[in-house]
XYZ file of C-alpha atoms in Angstrom:
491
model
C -28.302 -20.434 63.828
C -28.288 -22.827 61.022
C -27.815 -20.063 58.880
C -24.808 -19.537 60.161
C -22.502 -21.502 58.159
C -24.169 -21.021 54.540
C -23.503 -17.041 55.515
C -19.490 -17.643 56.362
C -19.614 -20.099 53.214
C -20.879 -17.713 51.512
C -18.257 -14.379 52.483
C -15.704 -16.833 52.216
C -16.523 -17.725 48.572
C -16.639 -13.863 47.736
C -13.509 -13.100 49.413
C -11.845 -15.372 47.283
C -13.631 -14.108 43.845
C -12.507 -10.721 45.029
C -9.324 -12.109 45.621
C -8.879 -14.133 42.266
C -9.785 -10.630 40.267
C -6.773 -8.895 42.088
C -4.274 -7.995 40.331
C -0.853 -10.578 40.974
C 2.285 -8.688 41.690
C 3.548 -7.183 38.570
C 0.181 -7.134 37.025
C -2.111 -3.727 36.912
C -5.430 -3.451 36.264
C -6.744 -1.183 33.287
C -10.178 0.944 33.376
C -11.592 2.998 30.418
C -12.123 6.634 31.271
C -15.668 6.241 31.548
C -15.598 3.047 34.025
C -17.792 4.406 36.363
C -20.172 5.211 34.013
C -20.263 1.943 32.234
C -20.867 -1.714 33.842
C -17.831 -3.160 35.939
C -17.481 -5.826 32.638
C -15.106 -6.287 30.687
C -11.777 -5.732 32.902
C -8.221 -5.522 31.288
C -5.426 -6.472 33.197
C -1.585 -6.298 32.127
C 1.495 -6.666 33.537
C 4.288 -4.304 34.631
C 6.598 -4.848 31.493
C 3.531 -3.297 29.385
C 5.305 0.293 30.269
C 8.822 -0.954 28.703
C 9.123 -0.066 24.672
C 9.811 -3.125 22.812
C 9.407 -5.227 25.900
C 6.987 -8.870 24.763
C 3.732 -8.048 26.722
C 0.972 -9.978 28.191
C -2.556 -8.514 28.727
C -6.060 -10.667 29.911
C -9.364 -9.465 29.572
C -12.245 -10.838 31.704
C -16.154 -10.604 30.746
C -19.470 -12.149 31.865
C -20.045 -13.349 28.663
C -18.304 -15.749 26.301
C -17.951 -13.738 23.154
C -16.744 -15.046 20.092
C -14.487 -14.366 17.432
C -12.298 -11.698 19.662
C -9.448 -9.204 18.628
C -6.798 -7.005 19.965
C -5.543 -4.186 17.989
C -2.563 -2.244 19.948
C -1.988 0.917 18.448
C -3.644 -0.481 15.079
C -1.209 -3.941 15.250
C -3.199 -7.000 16.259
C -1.831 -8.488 19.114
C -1.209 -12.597 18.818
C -4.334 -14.765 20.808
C -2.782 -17.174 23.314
C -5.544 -19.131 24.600
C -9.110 -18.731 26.259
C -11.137 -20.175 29.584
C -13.941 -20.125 31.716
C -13.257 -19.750 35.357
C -16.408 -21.568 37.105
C -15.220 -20.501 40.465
C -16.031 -16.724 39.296
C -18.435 -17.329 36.210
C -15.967 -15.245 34.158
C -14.467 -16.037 30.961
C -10.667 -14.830 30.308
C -8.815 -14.131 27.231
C -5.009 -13.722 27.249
C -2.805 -12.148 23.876
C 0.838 -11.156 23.895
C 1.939 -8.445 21.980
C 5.312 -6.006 21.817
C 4.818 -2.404 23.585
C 5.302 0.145 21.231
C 7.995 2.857 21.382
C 5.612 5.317 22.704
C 4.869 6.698 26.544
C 1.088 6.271 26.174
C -0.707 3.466 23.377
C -3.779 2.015 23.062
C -5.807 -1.461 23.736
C -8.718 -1.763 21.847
C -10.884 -5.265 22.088
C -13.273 -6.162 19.784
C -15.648 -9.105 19.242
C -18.197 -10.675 16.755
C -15.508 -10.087 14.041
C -17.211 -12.797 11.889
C -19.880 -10.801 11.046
C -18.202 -7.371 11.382
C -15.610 -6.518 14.681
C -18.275 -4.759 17.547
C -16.531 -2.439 19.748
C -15.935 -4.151 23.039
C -13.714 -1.674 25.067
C -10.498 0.317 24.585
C -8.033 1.685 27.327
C -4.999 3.781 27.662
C -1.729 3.056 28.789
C -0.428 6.047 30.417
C -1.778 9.811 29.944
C -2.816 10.388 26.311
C -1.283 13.451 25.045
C -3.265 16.284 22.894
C -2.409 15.654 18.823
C -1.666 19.499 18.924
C -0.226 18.751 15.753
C -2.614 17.063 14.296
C -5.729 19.170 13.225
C -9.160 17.192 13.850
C -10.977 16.498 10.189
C -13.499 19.316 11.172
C -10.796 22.061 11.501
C -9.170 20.809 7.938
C -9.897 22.620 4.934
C -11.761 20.720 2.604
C -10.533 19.857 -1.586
C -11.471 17.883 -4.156
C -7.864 16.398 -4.981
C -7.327 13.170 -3.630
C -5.796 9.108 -4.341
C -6.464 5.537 -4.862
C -4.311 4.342 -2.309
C -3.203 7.286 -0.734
C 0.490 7.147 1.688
C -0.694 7.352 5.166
C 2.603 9.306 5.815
C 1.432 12.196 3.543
C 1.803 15.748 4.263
C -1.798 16.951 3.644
C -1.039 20.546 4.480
C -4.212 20.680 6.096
C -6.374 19.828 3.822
C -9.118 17.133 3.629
C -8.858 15.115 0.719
C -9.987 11.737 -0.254
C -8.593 8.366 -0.243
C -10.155 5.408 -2.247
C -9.301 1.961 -1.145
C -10.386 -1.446 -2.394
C -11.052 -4.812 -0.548
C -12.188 -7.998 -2.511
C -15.628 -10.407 -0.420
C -13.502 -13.589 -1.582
C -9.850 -12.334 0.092
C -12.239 -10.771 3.352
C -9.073 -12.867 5.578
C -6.233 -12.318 3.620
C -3.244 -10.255 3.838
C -3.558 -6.146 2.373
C -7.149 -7.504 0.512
C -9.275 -9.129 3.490
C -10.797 -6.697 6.042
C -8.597 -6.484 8.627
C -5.505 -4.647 6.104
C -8.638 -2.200 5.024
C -9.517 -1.382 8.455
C -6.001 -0.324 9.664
C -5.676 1.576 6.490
C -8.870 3.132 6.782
C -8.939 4.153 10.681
C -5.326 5.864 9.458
C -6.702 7.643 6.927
C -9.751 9.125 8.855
C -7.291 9.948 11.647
C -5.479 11.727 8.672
C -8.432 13.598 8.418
C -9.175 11.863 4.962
C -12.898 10.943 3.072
C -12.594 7.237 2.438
C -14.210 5.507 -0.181
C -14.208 1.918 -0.314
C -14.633 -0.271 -3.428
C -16.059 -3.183 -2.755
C -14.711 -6.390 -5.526
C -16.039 -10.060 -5.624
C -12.729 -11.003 -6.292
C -9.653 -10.221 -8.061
C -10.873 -10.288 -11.960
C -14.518 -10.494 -11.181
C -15.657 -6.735 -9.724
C -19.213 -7.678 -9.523
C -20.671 -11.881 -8.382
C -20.942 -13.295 -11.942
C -24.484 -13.198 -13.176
C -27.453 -15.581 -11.811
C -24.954 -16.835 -9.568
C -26.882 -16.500 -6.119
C -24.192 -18.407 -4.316
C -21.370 -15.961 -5.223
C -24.349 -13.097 -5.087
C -25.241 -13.511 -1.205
C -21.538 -14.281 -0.225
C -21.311 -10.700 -1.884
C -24.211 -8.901 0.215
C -22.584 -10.890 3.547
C -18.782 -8.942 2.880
C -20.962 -5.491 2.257
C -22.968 -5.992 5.628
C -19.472 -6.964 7.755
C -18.050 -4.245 6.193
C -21.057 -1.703 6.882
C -20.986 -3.233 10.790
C -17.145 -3.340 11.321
C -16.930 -0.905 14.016
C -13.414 0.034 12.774
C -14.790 0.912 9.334
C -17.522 3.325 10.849
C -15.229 6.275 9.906
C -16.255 5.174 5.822
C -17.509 8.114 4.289
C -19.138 5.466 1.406
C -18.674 2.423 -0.462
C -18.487 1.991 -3.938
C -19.951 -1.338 -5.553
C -17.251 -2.612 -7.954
C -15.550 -1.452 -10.808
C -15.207 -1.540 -14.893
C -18.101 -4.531 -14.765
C -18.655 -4.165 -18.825
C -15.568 -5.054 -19.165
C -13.927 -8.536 -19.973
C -11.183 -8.469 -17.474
C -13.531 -8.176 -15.055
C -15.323 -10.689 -16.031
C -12.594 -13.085 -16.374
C -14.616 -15.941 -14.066
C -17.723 -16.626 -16.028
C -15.913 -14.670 -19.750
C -19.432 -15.912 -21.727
C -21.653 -14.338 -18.737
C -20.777 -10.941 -18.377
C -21.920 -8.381 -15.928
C -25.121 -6.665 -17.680
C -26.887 -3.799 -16.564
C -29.954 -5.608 -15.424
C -27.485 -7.982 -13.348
C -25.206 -5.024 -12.415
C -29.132 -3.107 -11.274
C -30.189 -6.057 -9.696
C -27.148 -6.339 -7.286
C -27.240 -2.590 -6.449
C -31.102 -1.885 -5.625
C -32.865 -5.215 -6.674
C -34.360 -4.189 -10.583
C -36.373 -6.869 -11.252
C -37.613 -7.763 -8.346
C -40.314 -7.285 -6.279
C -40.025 -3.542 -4.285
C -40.152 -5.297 -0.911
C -37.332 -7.772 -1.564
C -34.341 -5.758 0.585
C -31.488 -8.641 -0.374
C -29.280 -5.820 -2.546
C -26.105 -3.828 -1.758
C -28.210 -0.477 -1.225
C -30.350 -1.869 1.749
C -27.872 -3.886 2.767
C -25.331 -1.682 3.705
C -27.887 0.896 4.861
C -29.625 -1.211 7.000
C -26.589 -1.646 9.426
C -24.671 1.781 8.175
C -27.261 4.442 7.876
C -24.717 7.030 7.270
C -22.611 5.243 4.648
C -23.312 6.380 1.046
C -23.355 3.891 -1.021
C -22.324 4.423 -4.475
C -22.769 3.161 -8.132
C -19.207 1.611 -9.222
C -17.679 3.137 -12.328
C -18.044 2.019 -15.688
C -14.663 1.980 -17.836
C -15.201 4.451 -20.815
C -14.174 3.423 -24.106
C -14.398 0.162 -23.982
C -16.905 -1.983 -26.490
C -16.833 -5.494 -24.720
C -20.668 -5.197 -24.126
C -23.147 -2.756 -25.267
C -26.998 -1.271 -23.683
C -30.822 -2.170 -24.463
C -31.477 1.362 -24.166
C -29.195 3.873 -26.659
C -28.361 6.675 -25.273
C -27.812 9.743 -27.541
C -24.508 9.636 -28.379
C -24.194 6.031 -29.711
C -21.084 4.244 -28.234
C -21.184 1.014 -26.625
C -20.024 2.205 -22.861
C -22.181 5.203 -22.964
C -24.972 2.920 -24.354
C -24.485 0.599 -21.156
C -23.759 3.404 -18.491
C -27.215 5.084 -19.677
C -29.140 1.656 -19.572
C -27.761 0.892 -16.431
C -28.765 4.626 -15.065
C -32.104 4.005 -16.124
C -32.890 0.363 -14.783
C -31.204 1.921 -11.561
C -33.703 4.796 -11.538
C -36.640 2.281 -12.134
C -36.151 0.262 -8.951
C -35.566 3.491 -7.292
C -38.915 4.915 -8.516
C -40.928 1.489 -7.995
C -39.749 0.858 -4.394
C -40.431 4.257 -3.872
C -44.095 3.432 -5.015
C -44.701 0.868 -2.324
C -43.034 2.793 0.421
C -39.322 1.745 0.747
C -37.634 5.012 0.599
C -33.646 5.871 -0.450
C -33.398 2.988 -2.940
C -31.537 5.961 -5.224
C -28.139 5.697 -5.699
C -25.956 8.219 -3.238
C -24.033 8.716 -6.022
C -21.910 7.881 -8.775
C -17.972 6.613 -9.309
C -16.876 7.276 -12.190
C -13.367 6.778 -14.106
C -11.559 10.473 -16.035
C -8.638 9.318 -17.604
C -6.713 12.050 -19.504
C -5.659 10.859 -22.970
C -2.626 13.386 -24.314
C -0.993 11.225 -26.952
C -4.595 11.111 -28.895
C -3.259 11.621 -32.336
C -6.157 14.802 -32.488
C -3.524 16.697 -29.631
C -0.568 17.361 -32.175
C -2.250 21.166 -32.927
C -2.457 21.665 -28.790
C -0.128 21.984 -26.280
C -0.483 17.819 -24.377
C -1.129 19.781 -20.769
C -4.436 21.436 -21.995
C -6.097 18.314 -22.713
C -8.176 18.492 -19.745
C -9.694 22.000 -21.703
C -10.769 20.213 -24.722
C -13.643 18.090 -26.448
C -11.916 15.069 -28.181
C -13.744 13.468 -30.441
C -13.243 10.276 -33.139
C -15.075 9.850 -36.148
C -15.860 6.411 -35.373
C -18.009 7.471 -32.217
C -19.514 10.516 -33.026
C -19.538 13.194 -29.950
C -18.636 10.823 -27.480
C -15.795 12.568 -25.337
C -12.157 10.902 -25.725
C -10.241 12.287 -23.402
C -10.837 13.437 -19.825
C -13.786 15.474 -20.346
C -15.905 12.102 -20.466
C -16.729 13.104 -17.550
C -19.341 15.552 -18.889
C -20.841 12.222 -21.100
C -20.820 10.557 -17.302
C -22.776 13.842 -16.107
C -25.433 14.114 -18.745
C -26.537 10.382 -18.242
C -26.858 11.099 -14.788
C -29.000 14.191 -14.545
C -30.858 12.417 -17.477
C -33.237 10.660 -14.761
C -35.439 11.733 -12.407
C -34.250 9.827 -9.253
C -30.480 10.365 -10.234
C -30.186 13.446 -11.371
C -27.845 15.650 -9.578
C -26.388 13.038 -7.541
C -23.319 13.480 -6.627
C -20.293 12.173 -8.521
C -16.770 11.109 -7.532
C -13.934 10.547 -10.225
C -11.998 7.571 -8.425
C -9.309 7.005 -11.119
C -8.003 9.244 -12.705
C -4.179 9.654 -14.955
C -3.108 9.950 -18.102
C -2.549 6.236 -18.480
C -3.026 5.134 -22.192
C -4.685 1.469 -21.959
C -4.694 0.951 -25.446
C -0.813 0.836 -25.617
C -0.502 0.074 -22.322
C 1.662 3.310 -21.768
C 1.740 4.557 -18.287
C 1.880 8.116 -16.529
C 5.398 7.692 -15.842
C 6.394 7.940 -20.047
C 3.316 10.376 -21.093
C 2.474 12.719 -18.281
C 2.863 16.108 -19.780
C 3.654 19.261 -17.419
C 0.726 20.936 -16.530
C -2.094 18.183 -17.012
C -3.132 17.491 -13.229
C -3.098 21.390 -12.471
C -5.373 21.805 -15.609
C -7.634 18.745 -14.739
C -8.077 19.745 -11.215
C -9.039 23.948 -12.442
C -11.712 21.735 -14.418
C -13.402 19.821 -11.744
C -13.327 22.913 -9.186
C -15.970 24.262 -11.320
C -18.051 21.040 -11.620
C -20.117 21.577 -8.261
C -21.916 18.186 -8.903
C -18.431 16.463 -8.545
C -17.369 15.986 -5.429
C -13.568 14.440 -6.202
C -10.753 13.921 -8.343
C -8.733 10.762 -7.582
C -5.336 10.593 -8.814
C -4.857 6.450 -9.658
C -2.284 5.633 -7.742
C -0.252 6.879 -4.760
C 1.589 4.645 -2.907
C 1.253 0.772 -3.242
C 3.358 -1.293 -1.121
C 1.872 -5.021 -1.826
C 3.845 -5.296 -5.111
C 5.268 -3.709 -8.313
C 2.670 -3.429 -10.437
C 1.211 0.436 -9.914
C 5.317 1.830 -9.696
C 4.790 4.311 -12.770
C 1.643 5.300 -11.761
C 2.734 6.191 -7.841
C 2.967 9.855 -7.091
C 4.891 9.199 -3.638
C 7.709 7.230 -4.969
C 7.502 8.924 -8.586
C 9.456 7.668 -11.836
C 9.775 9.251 -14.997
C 7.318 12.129 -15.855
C 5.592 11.590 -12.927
C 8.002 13.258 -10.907
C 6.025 16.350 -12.119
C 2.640 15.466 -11.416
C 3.882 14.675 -7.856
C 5.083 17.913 -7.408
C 2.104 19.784 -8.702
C -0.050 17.492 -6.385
C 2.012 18.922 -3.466
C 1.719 22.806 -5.179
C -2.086 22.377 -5.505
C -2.514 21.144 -1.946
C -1.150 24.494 -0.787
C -2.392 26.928 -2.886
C -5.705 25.831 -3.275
C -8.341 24.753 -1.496
């Protein structure tokens, strides 16, 4: 009988923990479609105004344990955090945002947590009855092309296609606006919905592509940003990540100018030349040690640019070819020695590489500008290196050079007729014709995998506006419109 009273104490207490988790009037309680399948934690619970478009919202979320670093993204917008407790009469902890409904009958919650280290899913539910995207073809059911953008508009009519889309995120801005992680993963989780390949680039920080050499500090802050990345789960949908960008080159080196990027540095960073096999602290292993399905991808090198030179002449003796084909081989080395003491795919999964058309070459007077993409360009000066766009074929023959690298395959991520040595932009020298020729090129190149139009829409500033093909100035205007043409007639 003594028991008696601990029992009623006891049915009282969970009466009023059943109570508590009610929800108040004006309040309903959210379940995931597969609730029953799932544990009874984490529970959402919102109020009645979440059903009014435009109305200011409240939602809570409840869970058994006290994760950290927590985010709500409705319909891709993060909702605003308004506070966080532990309820010791229930053991639960509670998290409360606000956020504005969208204009829509049906959106979505998702929750997410450990975002320090890389957002984990946490759950995700459903206003409403989801309605089919009819109109919206899953990637699968897209036909696939080569054409694609740096930066492409997520309001673009792909006309059912599946193209690609090449983004960039610096480790040093990973929490600020359009550069830090959270801008990349809206963008990205757009773009795959789009039914888009996504590259991302991966940048130390703005002027410094690659952790300035023999700097460890900068080097494992670096490897940190590429294993968030790899573990976001709202970056899953990456189809690979590409590790920085025109390294032999001084404005991207503009941090430590007298300690540029070399290859050895550049080889280190990627699959650890120079180190023991069984040291795994490099982007390769990094990445695919949280993302096996990632590709991970050797960043381009900028052609025709002599800020730094190679140990290990290639053929054709000029000084970027010279430093693509040492880096290429130091790259294959690691490969080949890890390989040796068991540590398989320490290759490369490919190549970036930069195909910039060059029309107003003084050599083009005798052809028509459009047809440069048809021709070997050469200078005097540098031999049988190519000039113009076809240095992609230099960029090939490096490649397939090595044993480990040969016939990976290769992306061309930028890609215009921008002419960097007078600084004279798409929008004044795009001829008629060159995109439409460029892209017949690279649809026989089965090795290459993309061309990448640099840019296509860039909202942050000014900077890329006669470069952008979806608000297009100048000659551009006619690149945009073959863009469109080649997305319908070919695949």
């Amino acid at each position: 009988m003594r028991r008696l009273p601990l029992l009623l104490l006891l049915l009282v207490l969970a009466l009023m923990a059943l109570l508590w988790l009610l929800p108040s009037p004006g309040q309903v309680l959210l379940t995931p479609p597969n609730w029953q399948e799932t544990t009874a934690w984490p529970r959402v619970q919102t109020e009645a105004a979440a059903w009014q478009p435009g109305a200011a919202a409240e939602v809570w979320i409840y869970d058994t344990t006290p994760w950290p670093y927590v985010k709500l993204f409705v319909n891709g917008v993060e909702a605003t955090p308004q506070g966080y407790q532990y309820q010791s009469t229930t053991g639960l902890y509670q998290w409360r945002w606000t956020f504005t409904v969208p204009d829509a009958p049906d959106y979505q919650l998702v929750f997410y947590h450990s975002c320090q280290t890389g957002c984990q899913a946490w759950t995700a539910v459903t206003t409403g009855q989801p309605r089919p995207l009819a109109s919206s073809p899953v990637p699968g059911e897209r036909i696939p092309t080569k054409l694609g953008f740096a930066f492409a508009n997520p309001d673009r009519d792909w006309q059912n296609r599946r193209g690609w889309n090449v983004e960039l995120t610096y480790a040093q801005l990973a929490e600020e606006e359009y550069w830090g992680i959270d801008d990349l993963a809206r963008r990205v989780q757009t773009a795959v919905h789009n039914g888009l390949y996504v590259l991302v680039r991966v940048d130390y920080a703005p002027g410094q592509s690659i952790p300035p050499p023999d700097d460890q500090i900068a080097l494992d802050s670096y490897l940190a940003y590429l294993r968030r990345l790899a573990s976001d789960a709202r970056l899953q949908g990456v189809y690979g990540y590409v590790i920085g960008s025109g390294y032999n080159t001084a404005v991207n080196n503009s941090l430590t100018p007298g300690n540029m990027v070399t290859p050895a540095w550049y080889g280190r960073i990627f699959n650890g030349y120079g180190l023991p096999p069984d040291r795994r602290d490099n982007a390769l292993q990094t990445i695919h040690e949280v993302n096996t399905a990632a590709r991970v991808l050797v960043g381009p090198v900028s052609p025709w640019r002599t800020d730094q030179d190679g140990d290990i002449p290639y053929q054709i003796d000029a000084p970027w070819l010279n430093y693509f084909h040492t880096l290429v081989a130091l790259l294959d080395q690691a490969a080949q020695a890890k390989s040796a003491s068991g540590t398989p795919f320490a290759a490369p999964d490919g190549f970036a590489v930069q195909a910039f058309g060059r029309p107003d070459l003084p050599q083009m007077v005798a052809y028509a500008p459009a047809d440069e993409p048809f021709l070997d360009l050469h200078q005097a000066e540098w031999g049988e290196a190519q000039m113009g766009f076809r240095v992609y074929r230099d960029w090939l023959a490096i490649i397939n050079s090595h044993t480990i690298t040969a016939n990976r395959p290769v992306y061309i991520t930028a890609a215009n007729t921008h002419n960097f040595e007078r600084n004279t932009p798409p929008a004044q020298n795009y001829p008629p014709g060159w995109l439409t020729n460029a892209y017949q090129v690279i649809r026989q190149e089965p090795q290459i995998h993309a061309l990448c139009w640099f840019i296509d829409y860039f909202p942050h500033d000014d900077q890329w506006d006669f470069f952008s093909l979806s608000e297009p100035r100048g000659r551009v205007i006619d690149a945009a419109e073959e863009f469109d043409t080649l997305l319908q007639t070919k695949p």
